[in-house]
Amino acid sequence: MTATAIAHPNIAFIKYWGNRDDALRLPCNSSLSSNLAGLETRTTVLFDPSYTEDRFVLAGKAQEGASLKRVTDFLDLVRNLARHDIYAQVDSANNFPAGAGIASSASAFAALALAASTAIGLKLSESQLSRLARRGSGSASRSIPNGFVQWQAGEGDADSFAYSIAPADHWELIDLICVLDSGHKTVGSTAGHALAHTSPLHALRQERVSERVELCRKAILERDFALFAELVEEDSEFMHAVMRTSTPPLVYWLSETEIILWQVKQWRKAGRALCCTVDAGPNVHVLTLKNEVDWALQELGKLPGVKQIYQAGVGQGARLVDEK
Ligand code: PMV
C-alpha cells in the first residue's frame, strides 16, 4: 500500500486570506493562482499494518511535535474516508530550500493528498482531491489541478474546491521570485487567517474581491497583461492592508520589499510587462512575460537586499509517479 506523488507550489494572483470556517478551511473568498513549474514536493506514503503510529520524515529528518501532528491529523481524514485504521510512513522532500520564502504547504498537502489517498486504495476525482488537500492547507487545493487555477469559495465543504481555468501552456507567464534576507520570525498563514476578521479592512476587501476574481480570470483567458497587472497588485496590496490592520498587526514586508514594489511600478509605467505580488512573507513575486525575463533578471538583481531570484513558469497539476 504505497504511492508517490509530486505537486508544485502555486502563486495566488487574487489571494485567499481569511476563513469562514477555520476547521474546514472554507475561505471567505474565491482565489486564482498558477502552479510554479520546476519547484516541487515529492511525497511517498506507505500504509503498513505492522506500524503502531504514523511517521513523517521531511528531507531525511524524522519530524515531531506540531509538524508531525499536522500530517497525522491529515492522515486521519484519509483513514476516515477509506474506513481504514492503519498507520503510515510519509517521506517528503522539496527541491527548493526551506527559508527561500516559497510557501511549501500548498505543494506539501497536494502531494500528500494524492499519495496518501492512492496508497490507501481510494480513487478520488480531481475535485475530491482538491477538497481533501484544502483540509491540510487552503492553498493546497489549488495545487491539485493543472496550470491556471480557480478555487471557488463554495457554500460548504462539498463545493469548496479548485479547478483549472486554462492549461499550463495557455500563457507564458513567468514568476521571478526575489528572495530577500528577512531574518524575521513571521506568523504562519494558519494563525494569520484567524486574524483577518479583526481588520476593519477585511469586509471592504471582501466587497470587491469576487469582481477582481472575475476580471482577473478574464485577463488570464485573454492574455491581457495590463489588466492582469493592475488586478494582481491591487489585490496583493489590499491583502497586506488587511494584515497590517489586524489585531495584532501582521507586517510581513521589509523596506526592501517596498523598494521592489515601487521600482516594478515605475518600470511598468515605462512600458515593461511586470507586476508584483507578495504572500505571507517579505519576498516579492515579480510576474512577467517570457520576452522580459532576461532584462528583468538583470535589473532585479541590482536592487538592494535581493539575495537570489528563482524563476518559475506555469506548472502542471499534482500527479503520481511510478517508482518501479
Ligand atoms: O494555504 P495557506 O493557509 O498557507 O494560505 C495562503 C495564504 C497566501 O499565500 C498569503 C495567499 C494565497 O492565496 O496563497
XYZ file of C-alpha atoms and ligand atoms in Angstrom:
338
model
C 0.000 0.000 0.000
C 2.341 2.692 -1.246
C 2.232 5.607 -3.681
C 4.416 8.572 -4.610
C 3.134 11.928 -5.842
C 4.601 15.214 -6.999
C 2.967 18.640 -6.645
C 4.082 22.208 -7.304
C 3.604 25.215 -5.072
C 1.384 27.937 -6.532
C 1.334 31.720 -6.557
C -2.002 33.436 -5.955
C -2.957 36.332 -8.240
C -6.119 37.027 -6.264
C -5.427 35.956 -2.716
C -7.055 33.735 -0.132
C -6.938 35.478 3.252
C -9.419 34.648 5.998
C -11.712 31.667 6.539
C -15.444 31.389 7.037
C -14.703 28.125 8.832
C -11.191 27.603 10.209
C -11.550 23.872 10.910
C -12.799 23.055 7.401
C -10.632 25.781 5.845
C -13.569 27.255 3.978
C -12.305 30.549 2.591
C -14.047 33.926 2.773
C -13.444 34.434 -0.945
C -12.596 32.601 -4.162
C -8.989 32.908 -5.356
C -6.900 32.493 -8.519
C -3.376 31.158 -8.985
C -0.967 29.301 -11.206
C 1.266 26.393 -10.303
C 5.010 27.037 -10.240
C 6.875 24.741 -12.627
C 10.259 23.383 -11.600
C 9.617 23.809 -7.868
C 8.134 20.673 -6.374
C 7.386 18.491 -3.376
C 7.745 14.733 -3.818
C 5.975 12.588 -1.225
C 5.808 8.836 -0.705
C 3.213 7.310 1.605
C 3.363 3.734 2.816
C 0.477 2.312 4.865
C 1.603 -0.782 6.759
C -0.468 -2.858 9.217
C 2.658 -3.525 11.289
C 3.116 0.173 12.161
C 1.954 1.282 15.599
C 1.994 5.020 14.821
C 2.395 7.472 11.922
C 5.874 8.607 10.967
C 6.746 11.702 8.981
C 10.200 12.224 7.509
C 10.902 15.595 5.872
C 14.121 15.983 3.880
C 15.500 12.901 5.608
C 14.707 14.147 9.125
C 12.078 12.493 11.372
C 9.536 15.122 12.426
C 7.926 15.561 15.822
C 5.543 17.965 17.555
C 3.363 20.323 15.508
C 4.841 19.282 12.163
C 4.069 15.582 12.792
C 0.634 16.382 14.262
C -0.453 18.309 11.164
C 0.396 15.285 8.987
C -1.188 12.798 11.401
C -4.400 14.865 11.529
C -4.446 14.871 7.740
C -3.863 11.098 7.574
C -6.850 10.715 9.947
C -9.027 12.390 7.304
C -7.754 9.945 4.691
C -8.307 6.965 7.023
C -11.861 8.161 7.744
C -12.618 8.435 4.045
C -11.252 4.942 3.385
C -12.686 3.465 6.609
C -9.271 2.017 7.375
C -7.412 2.010 10.663
C -3.822 1.668 9.622
C -0.745 3.818 10.207
C 1.621 5.215 7.628
C 5.129 6.378 6.967
C 5.296 9.640 4.993
C 8.566 10.612 3.280
C 8.613 14.074 1.778
C 11.183 16.376 0.197
C 11.118 19.724 -1.582
C 13.528 20.552 -4.399
C 13.567 24.180 -3.194
C 15.277 25.166 0.046
C 13.327 25.830 3.232
C 13.550 29.501 4.071
C 13.643 30.505 0.403
C 10.360 32.239 1.007
C 8.369 29.879 -1.166
C 5.429 28.525 0.781
C 5.696 24.751 0.780
C 2.403 23.899 2.480
C 0.470 24.042 -0.819
C 2.692 21.571 -2.658
C 3.137 19.515 0.534
C -0.568 18.885 1.163
C -1.405 18.479 -2.528
C 1.273 15.770 -2.882
C 0.240 14.192 0.428
C -3.456 14.142 -0.529
C -2.728 12.353 -3.795
C -0.096 9.932 -2.428
C -2.000 9.020 0.762
C -5.419 8.592 -0.888
C -3.900 6.418 -3.626
C -1.805 4.353 -1.205
C -4.860 3.552 0.931
C -6.832 2.466 -2.128
C -9.153 5.447 -2.677
C -9.774 6.632 -6.212
C -10.695 10.277 -5.801
C -11.770 12.630 -8.573
C -9.831 15.878 -9.082
C -12.416 17.901 -7.154
C -12.468 15.376 -4.288
C -8.661 15.530 -4.135
C -8.732 19.320 -4.146
C -11.245 19.311 -1.273
C -9.055 16.875 0.659
C -5.864 18.906 0.055
C -7.747 22.043 1.204
C -8.120 20.496 4.671
C -4.315 20.412 5.070
C -3.704 23.941 3.760
C -6.231 26.078 1.913
C -3.909 26.988 -0.923
C -3.054 23.276 -1.419
C -6.496 22.884 -3.033
C -5.094 24.984 -5.918
C -2.012 22.785 -6.425
C -4.125 19.800 -7.493
C -5.466 20.999 -10.916
C -3.296 21.874 -13.916
C -1.939 25.299 -14.892
C -4.091 28.349 -14.123
C -6.491 27.539 -11.315
C -9.556 28.976 -9.609
C -10.571 27.894 -6.105
C -14.270 28.547 -5.739
C -15.122 29.510 -2.190
C -18.312 27.434 -2.404
C -21.159 27.180 0.060
C -19.607 24.445 2.185
C -17.160 21.552 2.225
C -18.745 19.833 -0.774
C -18.297 22.654 -3.277
C -15.177 24.407 -1.996
C -12.563 23.073 -4.421
C -10.279 24.273 -7.191
C -10.381 23.621 -10.923
C -8.258 24.529 -13.909
C -9.376 27.552 -15.947
C -6.567 27.166 -18.518
C -3.756 24.655 -19.076
C -0.135 25.421 -18.158
C 0.805 26.217 -21.769
C -2.028 28.756 -22.186
C 0.187 31.783 -21.387
C 3.943 32.087 -20.908
C 3.774 33.869 -17.607
C 6.972 33.728 -15.532
C 7.291 34.231 -11.783
C 10.640 35.729 -10.736
C 10.744 35.096 -7.003
C 13.002 37.705 -5.437
C 14.298 36.318 -2.168
C 15.167 38.924 0.452
C 17.104 38.149 3.583
C 14.461 38.574 6.223
C 15.861 37.227 9.454
C 12.295 37.763 10.676
C 10.131 35.285 12.510
C 6.732 35.578 10.852
C 3.281 34.435 11.848
C 2.268 31.428 9.744
C -0.747 31.610 7.488
C -2.980 29.305 9.579
C -2.710 31.741 12.502
C -2.865 34.690 10.099
C -6.210 33.675 8.545
C -7.765 33.706 12.009
C -6.754 37.373 12.430
C -8.250 38.600 9.150
C -11.630 39.225 10.784
C -10.069 41.617 13.283
C -9.199 44.075 10.496
C -11.758 46.779 9.631
C -10.497 46.490 6.034
C -11.373 42.794 5.698
C -15.045 43.448 4.929
C -14.051 46.161 2.479
C -11.733 43.782 0.601
C -14.480 41.154 0.541
C -16.876 43.598 -1.130
C -14.719 43.803 -4.253
C -12.806 40.546 -4.334
C -15.354 38.492 -6.330
C -15.315 41.153 -9.007
C -11.497 41.047 -9.069
C -11.566 37.240 -9.431
C -13.904 37.513 -12.433
C -11.849 40.278 -14.074
C -8.546 38.545 -13.413
C -9.881 35.308 -14.843
C -10.865 37.236 -17.978
C -7.404 38.868 -18.124
C -5.765 35.436 -17.950
C -8.062 33.898 -20.557
C -7.464 36.866 -22.899
C -3.753 37.111 -22.018
C -4.303 40.775 -21.173
C -1.174 41.601 -19.143
C -2.069 45.248 -18.456
C -5.397 44.341 -16.844
C -3.857 41.337 -15.085
C -1.076 43.513 -13.584
C -3.482 46.109 -12.162
C -5.690 43.487 -10.529
C -2.836 41.400 -9.120
C -1.141 44.399 -7.497
C -4.393 45.822 -6.193
C -5.337 42.559 -4.509
C -1.884 41.945 -3.014
C -1.800 45.498 -1.604
C -5.301 45.063 -0.243
C -4.487 41.740 1.431
C -1.419 43.277 3.097
C -3.521 46.238 4.194
C -5.846 43.743 5.913
C -2.853 42.016 7.515
C -1.316 45.289 8.724
C -4.573 46.474 10.279
C -5.320 43.211 12.101
C -5.073 42.918 15.871
C -2.253 42.180 16.451
C -0.943 43.638 13.209
C 0.848 41.373 10.755
C 3.598 43.193 8.917
C 5.394 40.893 6.522
C 7.194 43.443 4.337
C 10.739 44.703 4.718
C 11.880 48.068 3.466
C 13.470 46.200 0.523
C 10.049 44.721 -0.282
C 8.697 48.258 -0.724
C 11.619 49.217 -2.951
C 10.937 46.344 -5.372
C 7.197 47.125 -5.422
C 7.896 50.779 -6.178
C 10.542 50.040 -8.819
C 8.392 47.496 -10.650
C 5.534 50.032 -10.816
C 7.940 52.554 -12.391
C 9.121 50.014 -14.953
C 5.526 49.163 -15.839
C 4.712 52.848 -16.315
C 7.686 52.947 -18.702
C 6.121 50.128 -20.742
C 7.589 46.942 -19.256
C 5.299 43.959 -18.676
C 5.977 43.396 -14.959
C 3.881 43.344 -11.811
C 4.291 42.225 -8.204
C 2.533 40.108 -5.642
C 3.611 39.230 -2.091
C 2.430 36.322 0.108
C 2.739 35.936 3.869
C 6.417 36.876 3.910
C 8.779 39.608 2.686
C 9.747 38.107 -0.684
C 8.390 39.550 -3.890
C 6.969 37.509 -6.743
C 7.568 39.546 -9.885
C 5.264 38.286 -12.610
C 6.312 38.902 -16.178
C 6.289 37.520 -19.704
C 8.931 35.353 -21.344
C 10.381 38.143 -23.507
C 11.068 40.368 -20.468
C 12.825 37.738 -18.352
C 16.485 38.387 -19.248
C 16.143 42.140 -18.789
C 14.141 41.772 -15.584
C 16.598 39.312 -14.019
C 19.440 41.699 -14.654
C 17.639 44.733 -13.224
C 16.033 42.985 -10.243
C 19.423 41.535 -9.292
C 20.729 45.094 -8.804
C 18.054 46.050 -6.261
C 19.016 46.224 -2.579
C 18.528 43.094 -0.495
C 17.821 40.699 -3.366
C 19.785 37.583 -2.384
C 18.537 35.205 -5.009
C 15.951 35.014 -7.777
C 14.073 31.804 -8.582
C 12.444 31.551 -11.972
C 9.264 29.521 -12.480
C 6.920 29.135 -15.434
C 3.378 27.791 -15.141
C 3.285 24.218 -13.814
C 1.138 21.100 -14.135
C -1.205 19.756 -11.508
C -0.356 17.113 -8.904
C 0.492 13.720 -10.348
C 1.502 10.197 -9.342
C 4.998 8.957 -10.009
C 5.624 5.357 -10.975
C 8.668 4.374 -8.936
C 9.088 0.896 -10.383
O -2.887 27.939 2.353
P -2.384 28.853 3.395
O -3.107 28.691 4.701
O -0.870 28.722 3.558
O -2.671 30.380 2.964
C -2.088 31.006 1.870
C -2.151 32.485 2.042
C -1.460 33.316 0.968
O -0.336 32.639 0.446
C -0.974 34.597 1.637
C -2.420 33.712 -0.152
C -2.791 32.624 -1.132
O -3.904 32.697 -1.659
O -1.964 31.735 -1.424
